[in-house]
Tab-separated table of C-alpha atoms (C1' of nucleotides) in Angstrom:
chain	number	residue	atom	x	y	z
A	1	UNK	CA	0.000	0.000	0.000
A	2	UNK	CA	2.813	2.356	0.862
A	3	UNK	CA	4.137	1.943	-2.651
A	4	UNK	CA	0.824	1.908	-4.462
A	5	UNK	CA	1.323	5.462	-5.675
A	6	UNK	CA	4.861	4.881	-6.882
A	7	UNK	CA	5.406	3.615	-10.362
A	8	UNK	CA	7.838	0.804	-10.903
A	9	UNK	CA	11.393	2.010	-11.358
A	10	UNK	CA	11.529	1.027	-15.013
A	11	UNK	CA	8.474	3.167	-15.744
A	12	UNK	CA	9.890	6.103	-13.831
A	13	UNK	CA	13.120	5.818	-15.784
A	14	UNK	CA	11.077	5.908	-18.977
A	15	UNK	CA	9.118	8.950	-17.769
A	16	UNK	CA	12.292	10.903	-17.075
A	17	UNK	CA	14.070	9.729	-20.218
A	18	UNK	CA	11.017	10.595	-22.303
A	19	UNK	CA	11.038	14.194	-21.167
A	20	UNK	CA	14.802	14.410	-21.652
A	21	UNK	CA	14.611	13.133	-25.221
A	22	UNK	CA	11.649	15.372	-26.041
A	23	UNK	CA	13.431	18.464	-24.759
A	24	UNK	CA	17.145	17.798	-25.384
A	25	UNK	CA	17.277	14.913	-27.837
A	26	UNK	CA	18.713	11.396	-27.716
A	27	UNK	CA	22.338	12.497	-28.048
A	28	UNK	CA	22.129	15.201	-25.383
A	29	UNK	CA	20.939	13.201	-22.394
A	30	UNK	CA	22.770	10.619	-20.317
A	31	UNK	CA	22.148	7.947	-17.729
A	32	UNK	CA	23.654	10.423	-15.254
A	33	UNK	CA	20.791	12.882	-15.949
A	34	UNK	CA	18.222	10.213	-15.143
A	35	UNK	CA	20.164	9.024	-12.086
A	36	UNK	CA	20.247	12.519	-10.578
A	37	UNK	CA	16.524	13.100	-11.091
A	38	UNK	CA	15.553	9.658	-9.823
A	39	UNK	CA	18.186	9.772	-7.064
A	40	UNK	CA	19.602	6.350	-7.793
A	41	UNK	CA	22.959	5.400	-9.335
A	42	UNK	CA	23.732	5.084	-13.023
A	43	UNK	CA	24.462	1.371	-12.625
A	44	UNK	CA	20.928	0.769	-11.370
A	45	UNK	CA	19.519	2.132	-14.607
A	46	UNK	CA	21.591	-0.346	-16.583
A	47	UNK	CA	19.859	-3.113	-14.630
A	48	UNK	CA	16.538	-2.048	-16.202
A	49	UNK	CA	17.879	-0.985	-19.604
A	50	UNK	CA	21.282	-2.591	-20.306
A	51	UNK	CA	22.123	-0.260	-23.187
A	52	UNK	CA	20.921	3.193	-24.121
A	53	UNK	CA	19.528	1.782	-27.366
A	54	UNK	CA	17.290	-0.568	-25.341
A	55	UNK	CA	15.916	2.412	-23.480
A	56	UNK	CA	15.287	4.305	-26.704
A	57	UNK	CA	13.503	1.387	-28.303
A	58	UNK	CA	11.177	0.932	-25.349
A	59	UNK	CA	10.637	4.694	-25.255
A	60	UNK	CA	9.332	4.788	-28.813
A	61	UNK	CA	7.192	1.682	-28.337
A	62	UNK	CA	5.512	3.162	-25.276
A	63	UNK	CA	5.038	6.547	-26.921
A	64	UNK	CA	3.538	4.924	-29.999
A	65	UNK	CA	1.183	2.763	-27.912
A	66	UNK	CA	-0.014	5.718	-25.854
A	67	UNK	CA	-0.463	7.877	-28.936
A	68	UNK	CA	-2.645	5.224	-30.528
A	69	UNK	CA	-4.691	4.910	-27.347
A	70	UNK	CA	-5.237	8.665	-27.415
A	71	UNK	CA	-6.338	8.484	-31.047
A	72	UNK	CA	-8.722	5.607	-30.358
A	73	UNK	CA	-10.169	7.595	-27.490
A	74	UNK	CA	-10.875	10.454	-29.903
A	75	UNK	CA	-12.639	8.026	-32.223
A	76	UNK	CA	-14.856	6.715	-29.462
A	77	UNK	CA	-15.926	10.008	-27.960
A	78	UNK	CA	-16.707	12.073	-31.023
A	79	UNK	CA	-18.137	10.856	-34.318
A	80	UNK	CA	-17.974	14.363	-35.794
A	81	UNK	CA	-14.913	14.602	-38.098
A	82	UNK	CA	-14.397	18.281	-37.320
A	83	UNK	CA	-14.362	17.613	-33.624
A	84	UNK	CA	-12.052	14.631	-34.068
A	85	UNK	CA	-9.517	16.640	-36.027
A	86	UNK	CA	-9.640	19.511	-33.545
A	87	UNK	CA	-8.865	17.059	-30.787
A	88	UNK	CA	-6.136	15.520	-32.909
A	89	UNK	CA	-4.407	18.874	-33.209
A	90	UNK	CA	-4.963	19.421	-29.494
A	91	UNK	CA	-2.714	16.442	-28.725
A	92	UNK	CA	0.223	18.155	-30.423
A	93	UNK	CA	-0.644	21.450	-28.795
A	94	UNK	CA	-0.633	19.849	-25.339
A	95	UNK	CA	2.802	18.336	-25.910
A	96	UNK	CA	4.190	21.712	-26.955
A	97	UNK	CA	2.536	23.486	-24.028
A	98	UNK	CA	4.475	21.099	-21.784
A	99	UNK	CA	7.638	22.498	-23.435
A	100	UNK	CA	8.215	19.281	-25.341
A	101	UNK	CA	8.760	18.329	-28.945
A	102	UNK	CA	7.033	15.230	-30.315
A	103	UNK	CA	9.264	12.297	-29.292
A	104	UNK	CA	9.311	10.881	-32.811
A	105	UNK	CA	9.864	14.271	-34.413
A	106	UNK	CA	12.870	14.808	-32.159
A	107	UNK	CA	14.279	11.369	-32.951
A	108	UNK	CA	13.616	11.941	-36.655
A	109	UNK	CA	16.023	14.879	-36.522
A	110	UNK	CA	18.713	12.599	-35.076
A	111	UNK	CA	17.905	9.714	-37.431
A	112	UNK	CA	21.461	9.379	-38.807
A	113	UNK	CA	22.843	8.738	-35.322
A	114	UNK	CA	20.288	6.145	-34.205
A	115	UNK	CA	20.282	2.319	-34.477
A	116	UNK	CA	18.580	1.148	-37.693
A	117	UNK	CA	15.909	-0.660	-35.738
A	118	UNK	CA	14.727	2.690	-34.437
A	119	UNK	CA	14.288	4.101	-37.920
A	120	UNK	CA	11.674	1.439	-38.580
A	121	UNK	CA	9.832	2.348	-35.392
A	122	UNK	CA	9.713	6.015	-36.395
A	123	UNK	CA	8.341	5.247	-39.832
A	124	UNK	CA	5.683	3.055	-38.259
A	125	UNK	CA	4.662	5.892	-35.959
A	126	UNK	CA	4.248	8.473	-38.703
A	127	UNK	CA	2.534	6.021	-41.036
A	128	UNK	CA	0.121	4.875	-38.319
A	129	UNK	CA	-0.818	8.477	-37.607
A	130	UNK	CA	-1.496	9.117	-41.288
A	131	UNK	CA	-3.484	5.894	-41.465
A	132	UNK	CA	-5.668	7.062	-38.603
A	133	UNK	CA	-6.290	10.418	-40.257
A	134	UNK	CA	-6.956	9.259	-43.815
A	135	UNK	CA	-10.366	7.554	-43.374
A	136	UNK	CA	-11.585	10.405	-41.174
A	137	UNK	CA	-10.680	12.884	-43.888
A	138	UNK	CA	-12.237	10.693	-46.578
A	139	UNK	CA	-15.550	10.111	-44.832
A	140	UNK	CA	-15.652	13.711	-43.583
A	141	UNK	CA	-15.477	14.975	-47.140
A	142	UNK	CA	-18.031	12.426	-48.352
A	143	UNK	CA	-20.478	13.616	-45.720
A	144	UNK	CA	-19.858	17.234	-46.688
A	145	UNK	CA	-18.376	18.077	-43.313
A	146	UNK	CA	-14.864	18.644	-44.621
A	147	UNK	CA	-13.584	20.284	-47.778
A	148	UNK	CA	-10.271	19.773	-49.588
A	149	UNK	CA	-9.089	19.112	-53.119
A	150	UNK	CA	-6.642	16.205	-53.323
A	151	UNK	CA	-6.363	12.682	-51.968
A	152	UNK	CA	-7.224	12.132	-48.287
A	153	UNK	CA	-3.877	10.395	-47.755
A	154	UNK	CA	-2.070	13.450	-49.087
A	155	UNK	CA	-4.001	15.712	-46.757
A	156	UNK	CA	-3.160	13.379	-43.868
A	157	UNK	CA	0.523	13.599	-44.669
A	158	UNK	CA	0.371	17.370	-44.862
A	159	UNK	CA	-1.244	17.499	-41.433
A	160	UNK	CA	1.313	15.211	-39.804
A	161	UNK	CA	4.390	16.838	-41.319
A	162	UNK	CA	3.147	20.408	-40.916
A	163	UNK	CA	2.271	19.868	-37.262
A	164	UNK	CA	5.716	18.375	-36.635
A	165	UNK	CA	7.342	21.324	-38.381
A	166	UNK	CA	5.195	23.849	-36.561
A	167	UNK	CA	6.210	22.325	-33.222
A	168	UNK	CA	9.857	22.347	-34.263
A	169	UNK	CA	9.897	25.996	-35.287
A	170	UNK	CA	7.593	27.217	-32.501
A	171	UNK	CA	9.965	25.769	-29.918
A	172	UNK	CA	12.769	27.991	-31.188
A	173	UNK	CA	10.493	30.987	-30.533
A	174	UNK	CA	9.386	29.564	-27.179
A	175	UNK	CA	5.895	30.529	-28.295
A	176	UNK	CA	2.905	28.201	-28.463
A	177	UNK	CA	1.071	30.909	-30.391
A	178	UNK	CA	3.487	30.393	-33.249
A	179	UNK	CA	2.278	26.805	-33.457
A	180	UNK	CA	-1.376	27.717	-32.976
A	181	UNK	CA	-1.370	30.031	-35.992
A	182	UNK	CA	-0.261	27.194	-38.257
A	183	UNK	CA	-2.582	24.661	-36.623
A	184	UNK	CA	-5.604	26.916	-37.096
A	185	UNK	CA	-4.625	27.533	-40.694
A	186	UNK	CA	-4.358	23.787	-41.324
A	187	UNK	CA	-7.820	23.197	-39.891
A	188	UNK	CA	-9.398	26.114	-41.752
A	189	UNK	CA	-7.827	24.739	-44.919
A	190	UNK	CA	-10.064	21.693	-44.728
A	191	UNK	CA	-13.173	23.589	-43.675
A	192	UNK	CA	-12.839	23.605	-39.895
A	193	UNK	CA	-13.378	27.048	-38.402
A	194	UNK	CA	-11.164	28.161	-35.503
B	1	UNK	CA	48.353	29.856	-57.704
B	2	UNK	CA	48.868	26.393	-56.317
B	3	UNK	CA	46.424	27.168	-53.569
B	4	UNK	CA	43.961	29.147	-55.652
B	5	UNK	CA	41.528	26.240	-55.780
B	6	UNK	CA	41.757	25.467	-52.065
B	7	UNK	CA	39.451	27.267	-49.704
B	8	UNK	CA	40.902	28.735	-46.555
B	9	UNK	CA	41.019	26.280	-43.680
B	10	UNK	CA	38.350	28.125	-41.703
B	11	UNK	CA	35.934	27.823	-44.614
B	12	UNK	CA	36.711	24.162	-45.083
B	13	UNK	CA	36.087	23.562	-41.402
B	14	UNK	CA	32.734	25.290	-41.791
B	15	UNK	CA	31.884	23.195	-44.864
B	16	UNK	CA	32.537	19.954	-43.013
B	17	UNK	CA	30.864	21.085	-39.804
B	18	UNK	CA	27.842	22.261	-41.760
B	19	UNK	CA	27.258	18.852	-43.267
B	20	UNK	CA	27.826	17.165	-39.913
B	21	UNK	CA	25.272	19.381	-38.172
B	22	UNK	CA	22.768	18.988	-40.995
B	23	UNK	CA	23.030	15.202	-40.919
B	24	UNK	CA	23.861	14.340	-37.293
B	25	UNK	CA	23.041	17.443	-35.268
B	26	UNK	CA	25.070	19.795	-33.093
B	27	UNK	CA	25.344	17.373	-30.164
B	28	UNK	CA	26.406	14.402	-32.264
B	29	UNK	CA	29.473	15.771	-33.991
B	30	UNK	CA	32.888	16.572	-32.580
B	31	UNK	CA	36.083	18.390	-33.451
B	32	UNK	CA	37.553	14.921	-33.924
B	33	UNK	CA	35.095	14.247	-36.783
B	34	UNK	CA	36.188	17.411	-38.553
B	35	UNK	CA	39.868	16.706	-37.868
B	36	UNK	CA	39.676	13.256	-39.437
B	37	UNK	CA	37.932	14.501	-42.584
B	38	UNK	CA	40.211	17.496	-42.967
B	39	UNK	CA	43.282	15.493	-41.942
B	40	UNK	CA	44.538	18.001	-39.427
B	41	UNK	CA	44.590	17.832	-35.602
B	42	UNK	CA	41.806	18.832	-33.259
B	43	UNK	CA	43.957	21.571	-31.743
B	44	UNK	CA	44.260	23.238	-35.147
B	45	UNK	CA	40.509	23.615	-35.357
B	46	UNK	CA	40.481	25.387	-32.005
B	47	UNK	CA	42.840	27.940	-33.537
B	48	UNK	CA	40.085	28.930	-35.993
B	49	UNK	CA	37.100	28.405	-33.701
B	50	UNK	CA	38.186	28.497	-30.041
B	51	UNK	CA	34.938	26.984	-28.751
B	52	UNK	CA	32.298	24.825	-30.386
B	53	UNK	CA	29.745	27.572	-29.778
B	54	UNK	CA	31.861	29.960	-31.880
B	55	UNK	CA	31.764	27.469	-34.720
B	56	UNK	CA	28.005	27.051	-34.416
B	57	UNK	CA	27.392	30.785	-34.401
B	58	UNK	CA	29.443	31.333	-37.536
B	59	UNK	CA	27.741	28.331	-39.122
B	60	UNK	CA	24.283	29.839	-38.743
B	61	UNK	CA	25.435	33.268	-39.861
B	62	UNK	CA	26.907	31.843	-43.048
B	63	UNK	CA	23.897	29.628	-43.724
B	64	UNK	CA	21.539	32.566	-43.200
B	65	UNK	CA	23.592	34.817	-45.494
B	66	UNK	CA	23.730	32.231	-48.259
B	67	UNK	CA	20.035	31.455	-47.937
B	68	UNK	CA	19.189	35.128	-48.342
B	69	UNK	CA	21.459	35.374	-51.378
B	70	UNK	CA	19.602	32.431	-52.896
B	71	UNK	CA	16.259	34.104	-52.196
B	72	UNK	CA	17.421	37.392	-53.708
B	73	UNK	CA	18.575	35.493	-56.771
B	74	UNK	CA	15.070	34.072	-57.139
B	75	UNK	CA	13.651	37.572	-56.919
B	76	UNK	CA	15.933	38.861	-59.661
B	77	UNK	CA	15.466	36.074	-62.171
B	78	UNK	CA	11.714	35.555	-62.103
B	79	UNK	CA	9.012	38.151	-61.537
B	80	UNK	CA	6.294	35.501	-61.765
B	81	UNK	CA	5.108	34.633	-58.220
B	82	UNK	CA	4.328	31.027	-59.166
B	83	UNK	CA	7.778	30.532	-60.547
B	84	UNK	CA	9.363	32.212	-57.532
B	85	UNK	CA	7.555	29.938	-55.099
B	86	UNK	CA	8.394	26.832	-57.095
B	87	UNK	CA	12.034	27.808	-56.938
B	88	UNK	CA	11.687	28.539	-53.234
B	89	UNK	CA	10.479	24.999	-52.597
B	90	UNK	CA	13.252	23.720	-54.837
B	91	UNK	CA	15.850	25.072	-52.394
B	92	UNK	CA	14.515	22.806	-49.640
B	93	UNK	CA	14.222	19.913	-52.039
B	94	UNK	CA	17.863	20.294	-53.069
B	95	UNK	CA	19.025	20.248	-49.445
B	96	UNK	CA	17.081	17.062	-48.795
B	97	UNK	CA	18.327	15.447	-51.983
B	98	UNK	CA	21.839	15.986	-50.613
B	99	UNK	CA	20.747	13.892	-47.602
B	100	UNK	CA	20.671	16.937	-45.351
B	101	UNK	CA	18.159	18.543	-43.053
B	102	UNK	CA	17.824	22.331	-43.040
B	103	UNK	CA	20.615	23.563	-40.748
B	104	UNK	CA	18.261	25.766	-38.770
B	105	UNK	CA	15.567	23.115	-38.553
B	106	UNK	CA	18.123	20.702	-37.134
B	107	UNK	CA	19.353	23.247	-34.603
B	108	UNK	CA	15.751	24.121	-33.711
B	109	UNK	CA	15.274	20.525	-32.566
B	110	UNK	CA	18.269	20.888	-30.246
B	111	UNK	CA	17.290	24.366	-29.072
B	112	UNK	CA	17.277	23.517	-25.348
B	113	UNK	CA	20.931	22.463	-25.504
B	114	UNK	CA	22.254	25.480	-27.418
B	115	UNK	CA	23.659	28.823	-26.215
B	116	UNK	CA	20.934	31.489	-25.943
B	117	UNK	CA	22.620	33.634	-28.558
B	118	UNK	CA	21.943	30.910	-31.089
B	119	UNK	CA	18.222	30.874	-30.355
B	120	UNK	CA	18.081	34.486	-31.540
B	121	UNK	CA	19.861	33.581	-34.752
B	122	UNK	CA	17.403	30.791	-35.474
B	123	UNK	CA	14.404	33.031	-34.926
B	124	UNK	CA	15.930	35.592	-37.241
B	125	UNK	CA	16.371	32.949	-39.944
B	126	UNK	CA	12.782	31.716	-39.849
B	127	UNK	CA	11.362	35.223	-39.592
B	128	UNK	CA	13.487	36.463	-42.488
B	129	UNK	CA	12.262	33.589	-44.642
B	130	UNK	CA	8.650	34.384	-43.809
B	131	UNK	CA	9.317	38.055	-44.498
B	132	UNK	CA	10.626	37.196	-47.938
B	133	UNK	CA	7.567	35.064	-48.719
B	134	UNK	CA	4.848	37.369	-47.400
B	135	UNK	CA	4.975	40.176	-50.009
B	136	UNK	CA	5.268	37.641	-52.817
B	137	UNK	CA	2.135	35.894	-51.586
B	138	UNK	CA	0.337	39.218	-51.106
B	139	UNK	CA	1.126	40.650	-54.540
B	140	UNK	CA	0.595	37.265	-56.190
B	141	UNK	CA	-2.927	37.126	-54.866
B	142	UNK	CA	-3.601	40.753	-55.772
B	143	UNK	CA	-2.591	40.057	-59.362
B	144	UNK	CA	-4.802	36.960	-59.457
B	145	UNK	CA	-1.865	34.634	-59.906
B	146	UNK	CA	-2.190	32.998	-56.486
B	147	UNK	CA	-5.231	31.966	-54.494
B	148	UNK	CA	-5.589	31.467	-50.736
B	149	UNK	CA	-7.961	32.535	-47.990
B	150	UNK	CA	-6.172	34.015	-44.968
B	151	UNK	CA	-3.413	36.530	-44.322
B	152	UNK	CA	-0.285	36.305	-46.504
B	153	UNK	CA	1.886	36.192	-43.372
B	154	UNK	CA	-0.058	33.178	-42.131
B	155	UNK	CA	0.402	31.421	-45.450
B	156	UNK	CA	4.110	32.224	-45.323
B	157	UNK	CA	4.411	30.655	-41.883
B	158	UNK	CA	2.566	27.566	-43.020
B	159	UNK	CA	4.963	27.165	-45.926
B	160	UNK	CA	8.091	27.543	-43.790
B	161	UNK	CA	6.986	25.253	-40.964
B	162	UNK	CA	5.422	22.633	-43.224
B	163	UNK	CA	8.528	22.422	-45.415
B	164	UNK	CA	10.705	22.018	-42.309
B	165	UNK	CA	8.401	19.294	-41.009
B	166	UNK	CA	8.240	17.547	-44.359
B	167	UNK	CA	12.056	17.443	-44.504
B	168	UNK	CA	12.214	16.144	-40.946
B	169	UNK	CA	9.766	13.312	-41.512
B	170	UNK	CA	10.943	12.471	-45.036
B	171	UNK	CA	14.469	11.935	-43.722
B	172	UNK	CA	13.233	9.185	-41.416
B	173	UNK	CA	11.839	7.419	-44.499
B	174	UNK	CA	14.989	8.159	-46.496
B	175	UNK	CA	12.610	9.172	-49.283
B	176	UNK	CA	12.612	12.503	-51.077
B	177	UNK	CA	9.254	11.553	-52.595
B	178	UNK	CA	7.739	11.753	-49.127
B	179	UNK	CA	8.775	15.415	-49.057
B	180	UNK	CA	7.719	16.076	-52.632
B	181	UNK	CA	4.148	14.960	-51.984
B	182	UNK	CA	3.769	17.547	-49.237
B	183	UNK	CA	5.597	20.243	-51.196
B	184	UNK	CA	3.335	19.766	-54.218
B	185	UNK	CA	0.269	19.836	-52.009
B	186	UNK	CA	1.444	23.104	-50.437
B	187	UNK	CA	1.908	24.694	-53.832
B	188	UNK	CA	-1.389	23.433	-55.222
B	189	UNK	CA	-3.043	24.820	-52.090
B	190	UNK	CA	-2.209	28.348	-53.234
B	191	UNK	CA	-3.027	27.782	-56.863
B	192	UNK	CA	0.274	26.536	-58.237
B	193	UNK	CA	-0.088	23.393	-60.328
B	194	UNK	CA	2.529	20.661	-60.024
C	1	DG	C1'	17.383	-4.052	-7.285
C	2	DT	C1'	20.659	-1.040	-5.759
C	3	DC	C1'	25.124	-0.122	-4.531
C	4	DT	C1'	30.617	0.961	-5.063
C	5	DA	C1'	34.208	0.865	-8.014
C	6	DT	C1'	36.164	1.029	-12.234
C	7	DA	C1'	37.136	0.201	-16.969
C	8	DG	C1'	37.878	2.148	-21.501
C	9	DG	C1'	36.683	5.577	-24.389
C	10	DT	C1'	35.572	10.287	-26.108
C	11	DG	C1'	34.211	15.071	-25.275
C	12	DG	C1'	35.882	20.139	-25.537
C	13	DA	C1'	39.694	22.753	-24.486
C	14	DT	C1'	44.669	24.558	-23.379
C	15	DA	C1'	49.958	25.147	-23.251
C	16	DG	C1'	53.764	25.611	-25.624
C	17	DA	C1'	57.178	23.903	-29.374
C	18	DC	C1'	57.959	24.422	-34.243
D	1	DG	C1'	48.807	27.772	-38.484
D	2	DT	C1'	49.772	23.274	-37.223
D	3	DC	C1'	51.703	20.210	-34.244
D	4	DT	C1'	52.384	17.057	-29.656
D	5	DA	C1'	51.049	16.398	-25.257
D	6	DT	C1'	47.990	16.711	-21.798
D	7	DC	C1'	43.935	17.949	-18.734
D	8	DC	C1'	39.710	16.873	-16.752
D	9	DA	C1'	35.000	16.138	-17.209
D	10	DC	C1'	31.796	13.108	-18.930
D	11	DC	C1'	30.194	9.095	-21.496
D	12	DT	C1'	28.316	4.080	-21.772
D	13	DA	C1'	28.951	-0.091	-19.747
D	14	DT	C1'	30.470	-4.000	-16.560
D	15	DA	C1'	31.891	-6.693	-12.258
D	16	DG	C1'	30.761	-8.041	-8.076
D	17	DA	C1'	29.319	-6.959	-3.057
D	18	DC	C1'	25.185	-6.278	-0.345
DNA sequence: GTCTATAGGTGGATAGAC
DNA sequence: GTCTATCCACCTATAGAC
């Protein structure tokens, strides 16, 4: 009972590492950073994640899983395509408001320095996000709720890449409003009023 | 005469460092990497750029200057807004085709680990790019050549952030076509056919 | 599961000879 | 302007006691 509120150590390591990667990047954080925050020794972290690459792999898996859960939750709660896409954008906005970059966007920048296995995970993440968006865009247009010219899959890719880029650039301004301007423009571009 | 074809050492250091930052990031390259490529010693690099931050600062300055020269060149050679914007997108496409990320986009990802002075430089780069685009978009729409709904400055920001994001994500796929799809969609969105 | 201790390497940076 | 030599901090990772 005394430990019921405390997450297992492995999960707490992942929590701290996640924030570190999202703010500083994979190559700019160390086991020492985690050890200080968690107030254990570096060696103890290696017990849970033998190599840094193991930690990174698990980090992406967990992020991907949670992202998909969030998307499924959007699908369940709101059948309206406009509302779904607003909530989709809100996920990115919330991450940025917490002073973070998307985990996969950050790792994408460092792609040339990461194990090959991780490249595959990143691709899967972006593709899965597009795959979630595409049918919503398609059916939304069919029902007359949304309006855009090209293929739904193209529009999905624009949304994913533009939101990643807007986060990236907005962070250099330290201004969520910078992101919001682009996000609103993206939504209005498919017929969703701000 | 014998050395007329060889750039000064400082410039060659910048050339190598530029590629390293654009491919690996600021935190994943070292003076040792440059030394090996240039076949001189690490200490010699410190003679030209005492600290790594000095190198980074000069790197952004040079990139920004050259980018602006490229934009001015577009302005001189083609009065047609459609043609200007196609050539604008082509600049990003060329960088990606050389297996690089935009230097400033890469540094933007690492923003939390960089000297504060560099944050200002990055902001200046993105803002200058938007400032170059905005009047072209405005006059292009006035003349009936371009077509979009909101403020020209908003459209400019969408273009800059979306192109950065498209480069970022496309690099994780190792596929320029991934970028091209988004780029074409961005252009068609303002009335420029592929 | 956490600790101490340490290995073996690399990071940025400096002093001083040539 | 380039070199050798060196510093010290930090890195990832391992061995073995508790």
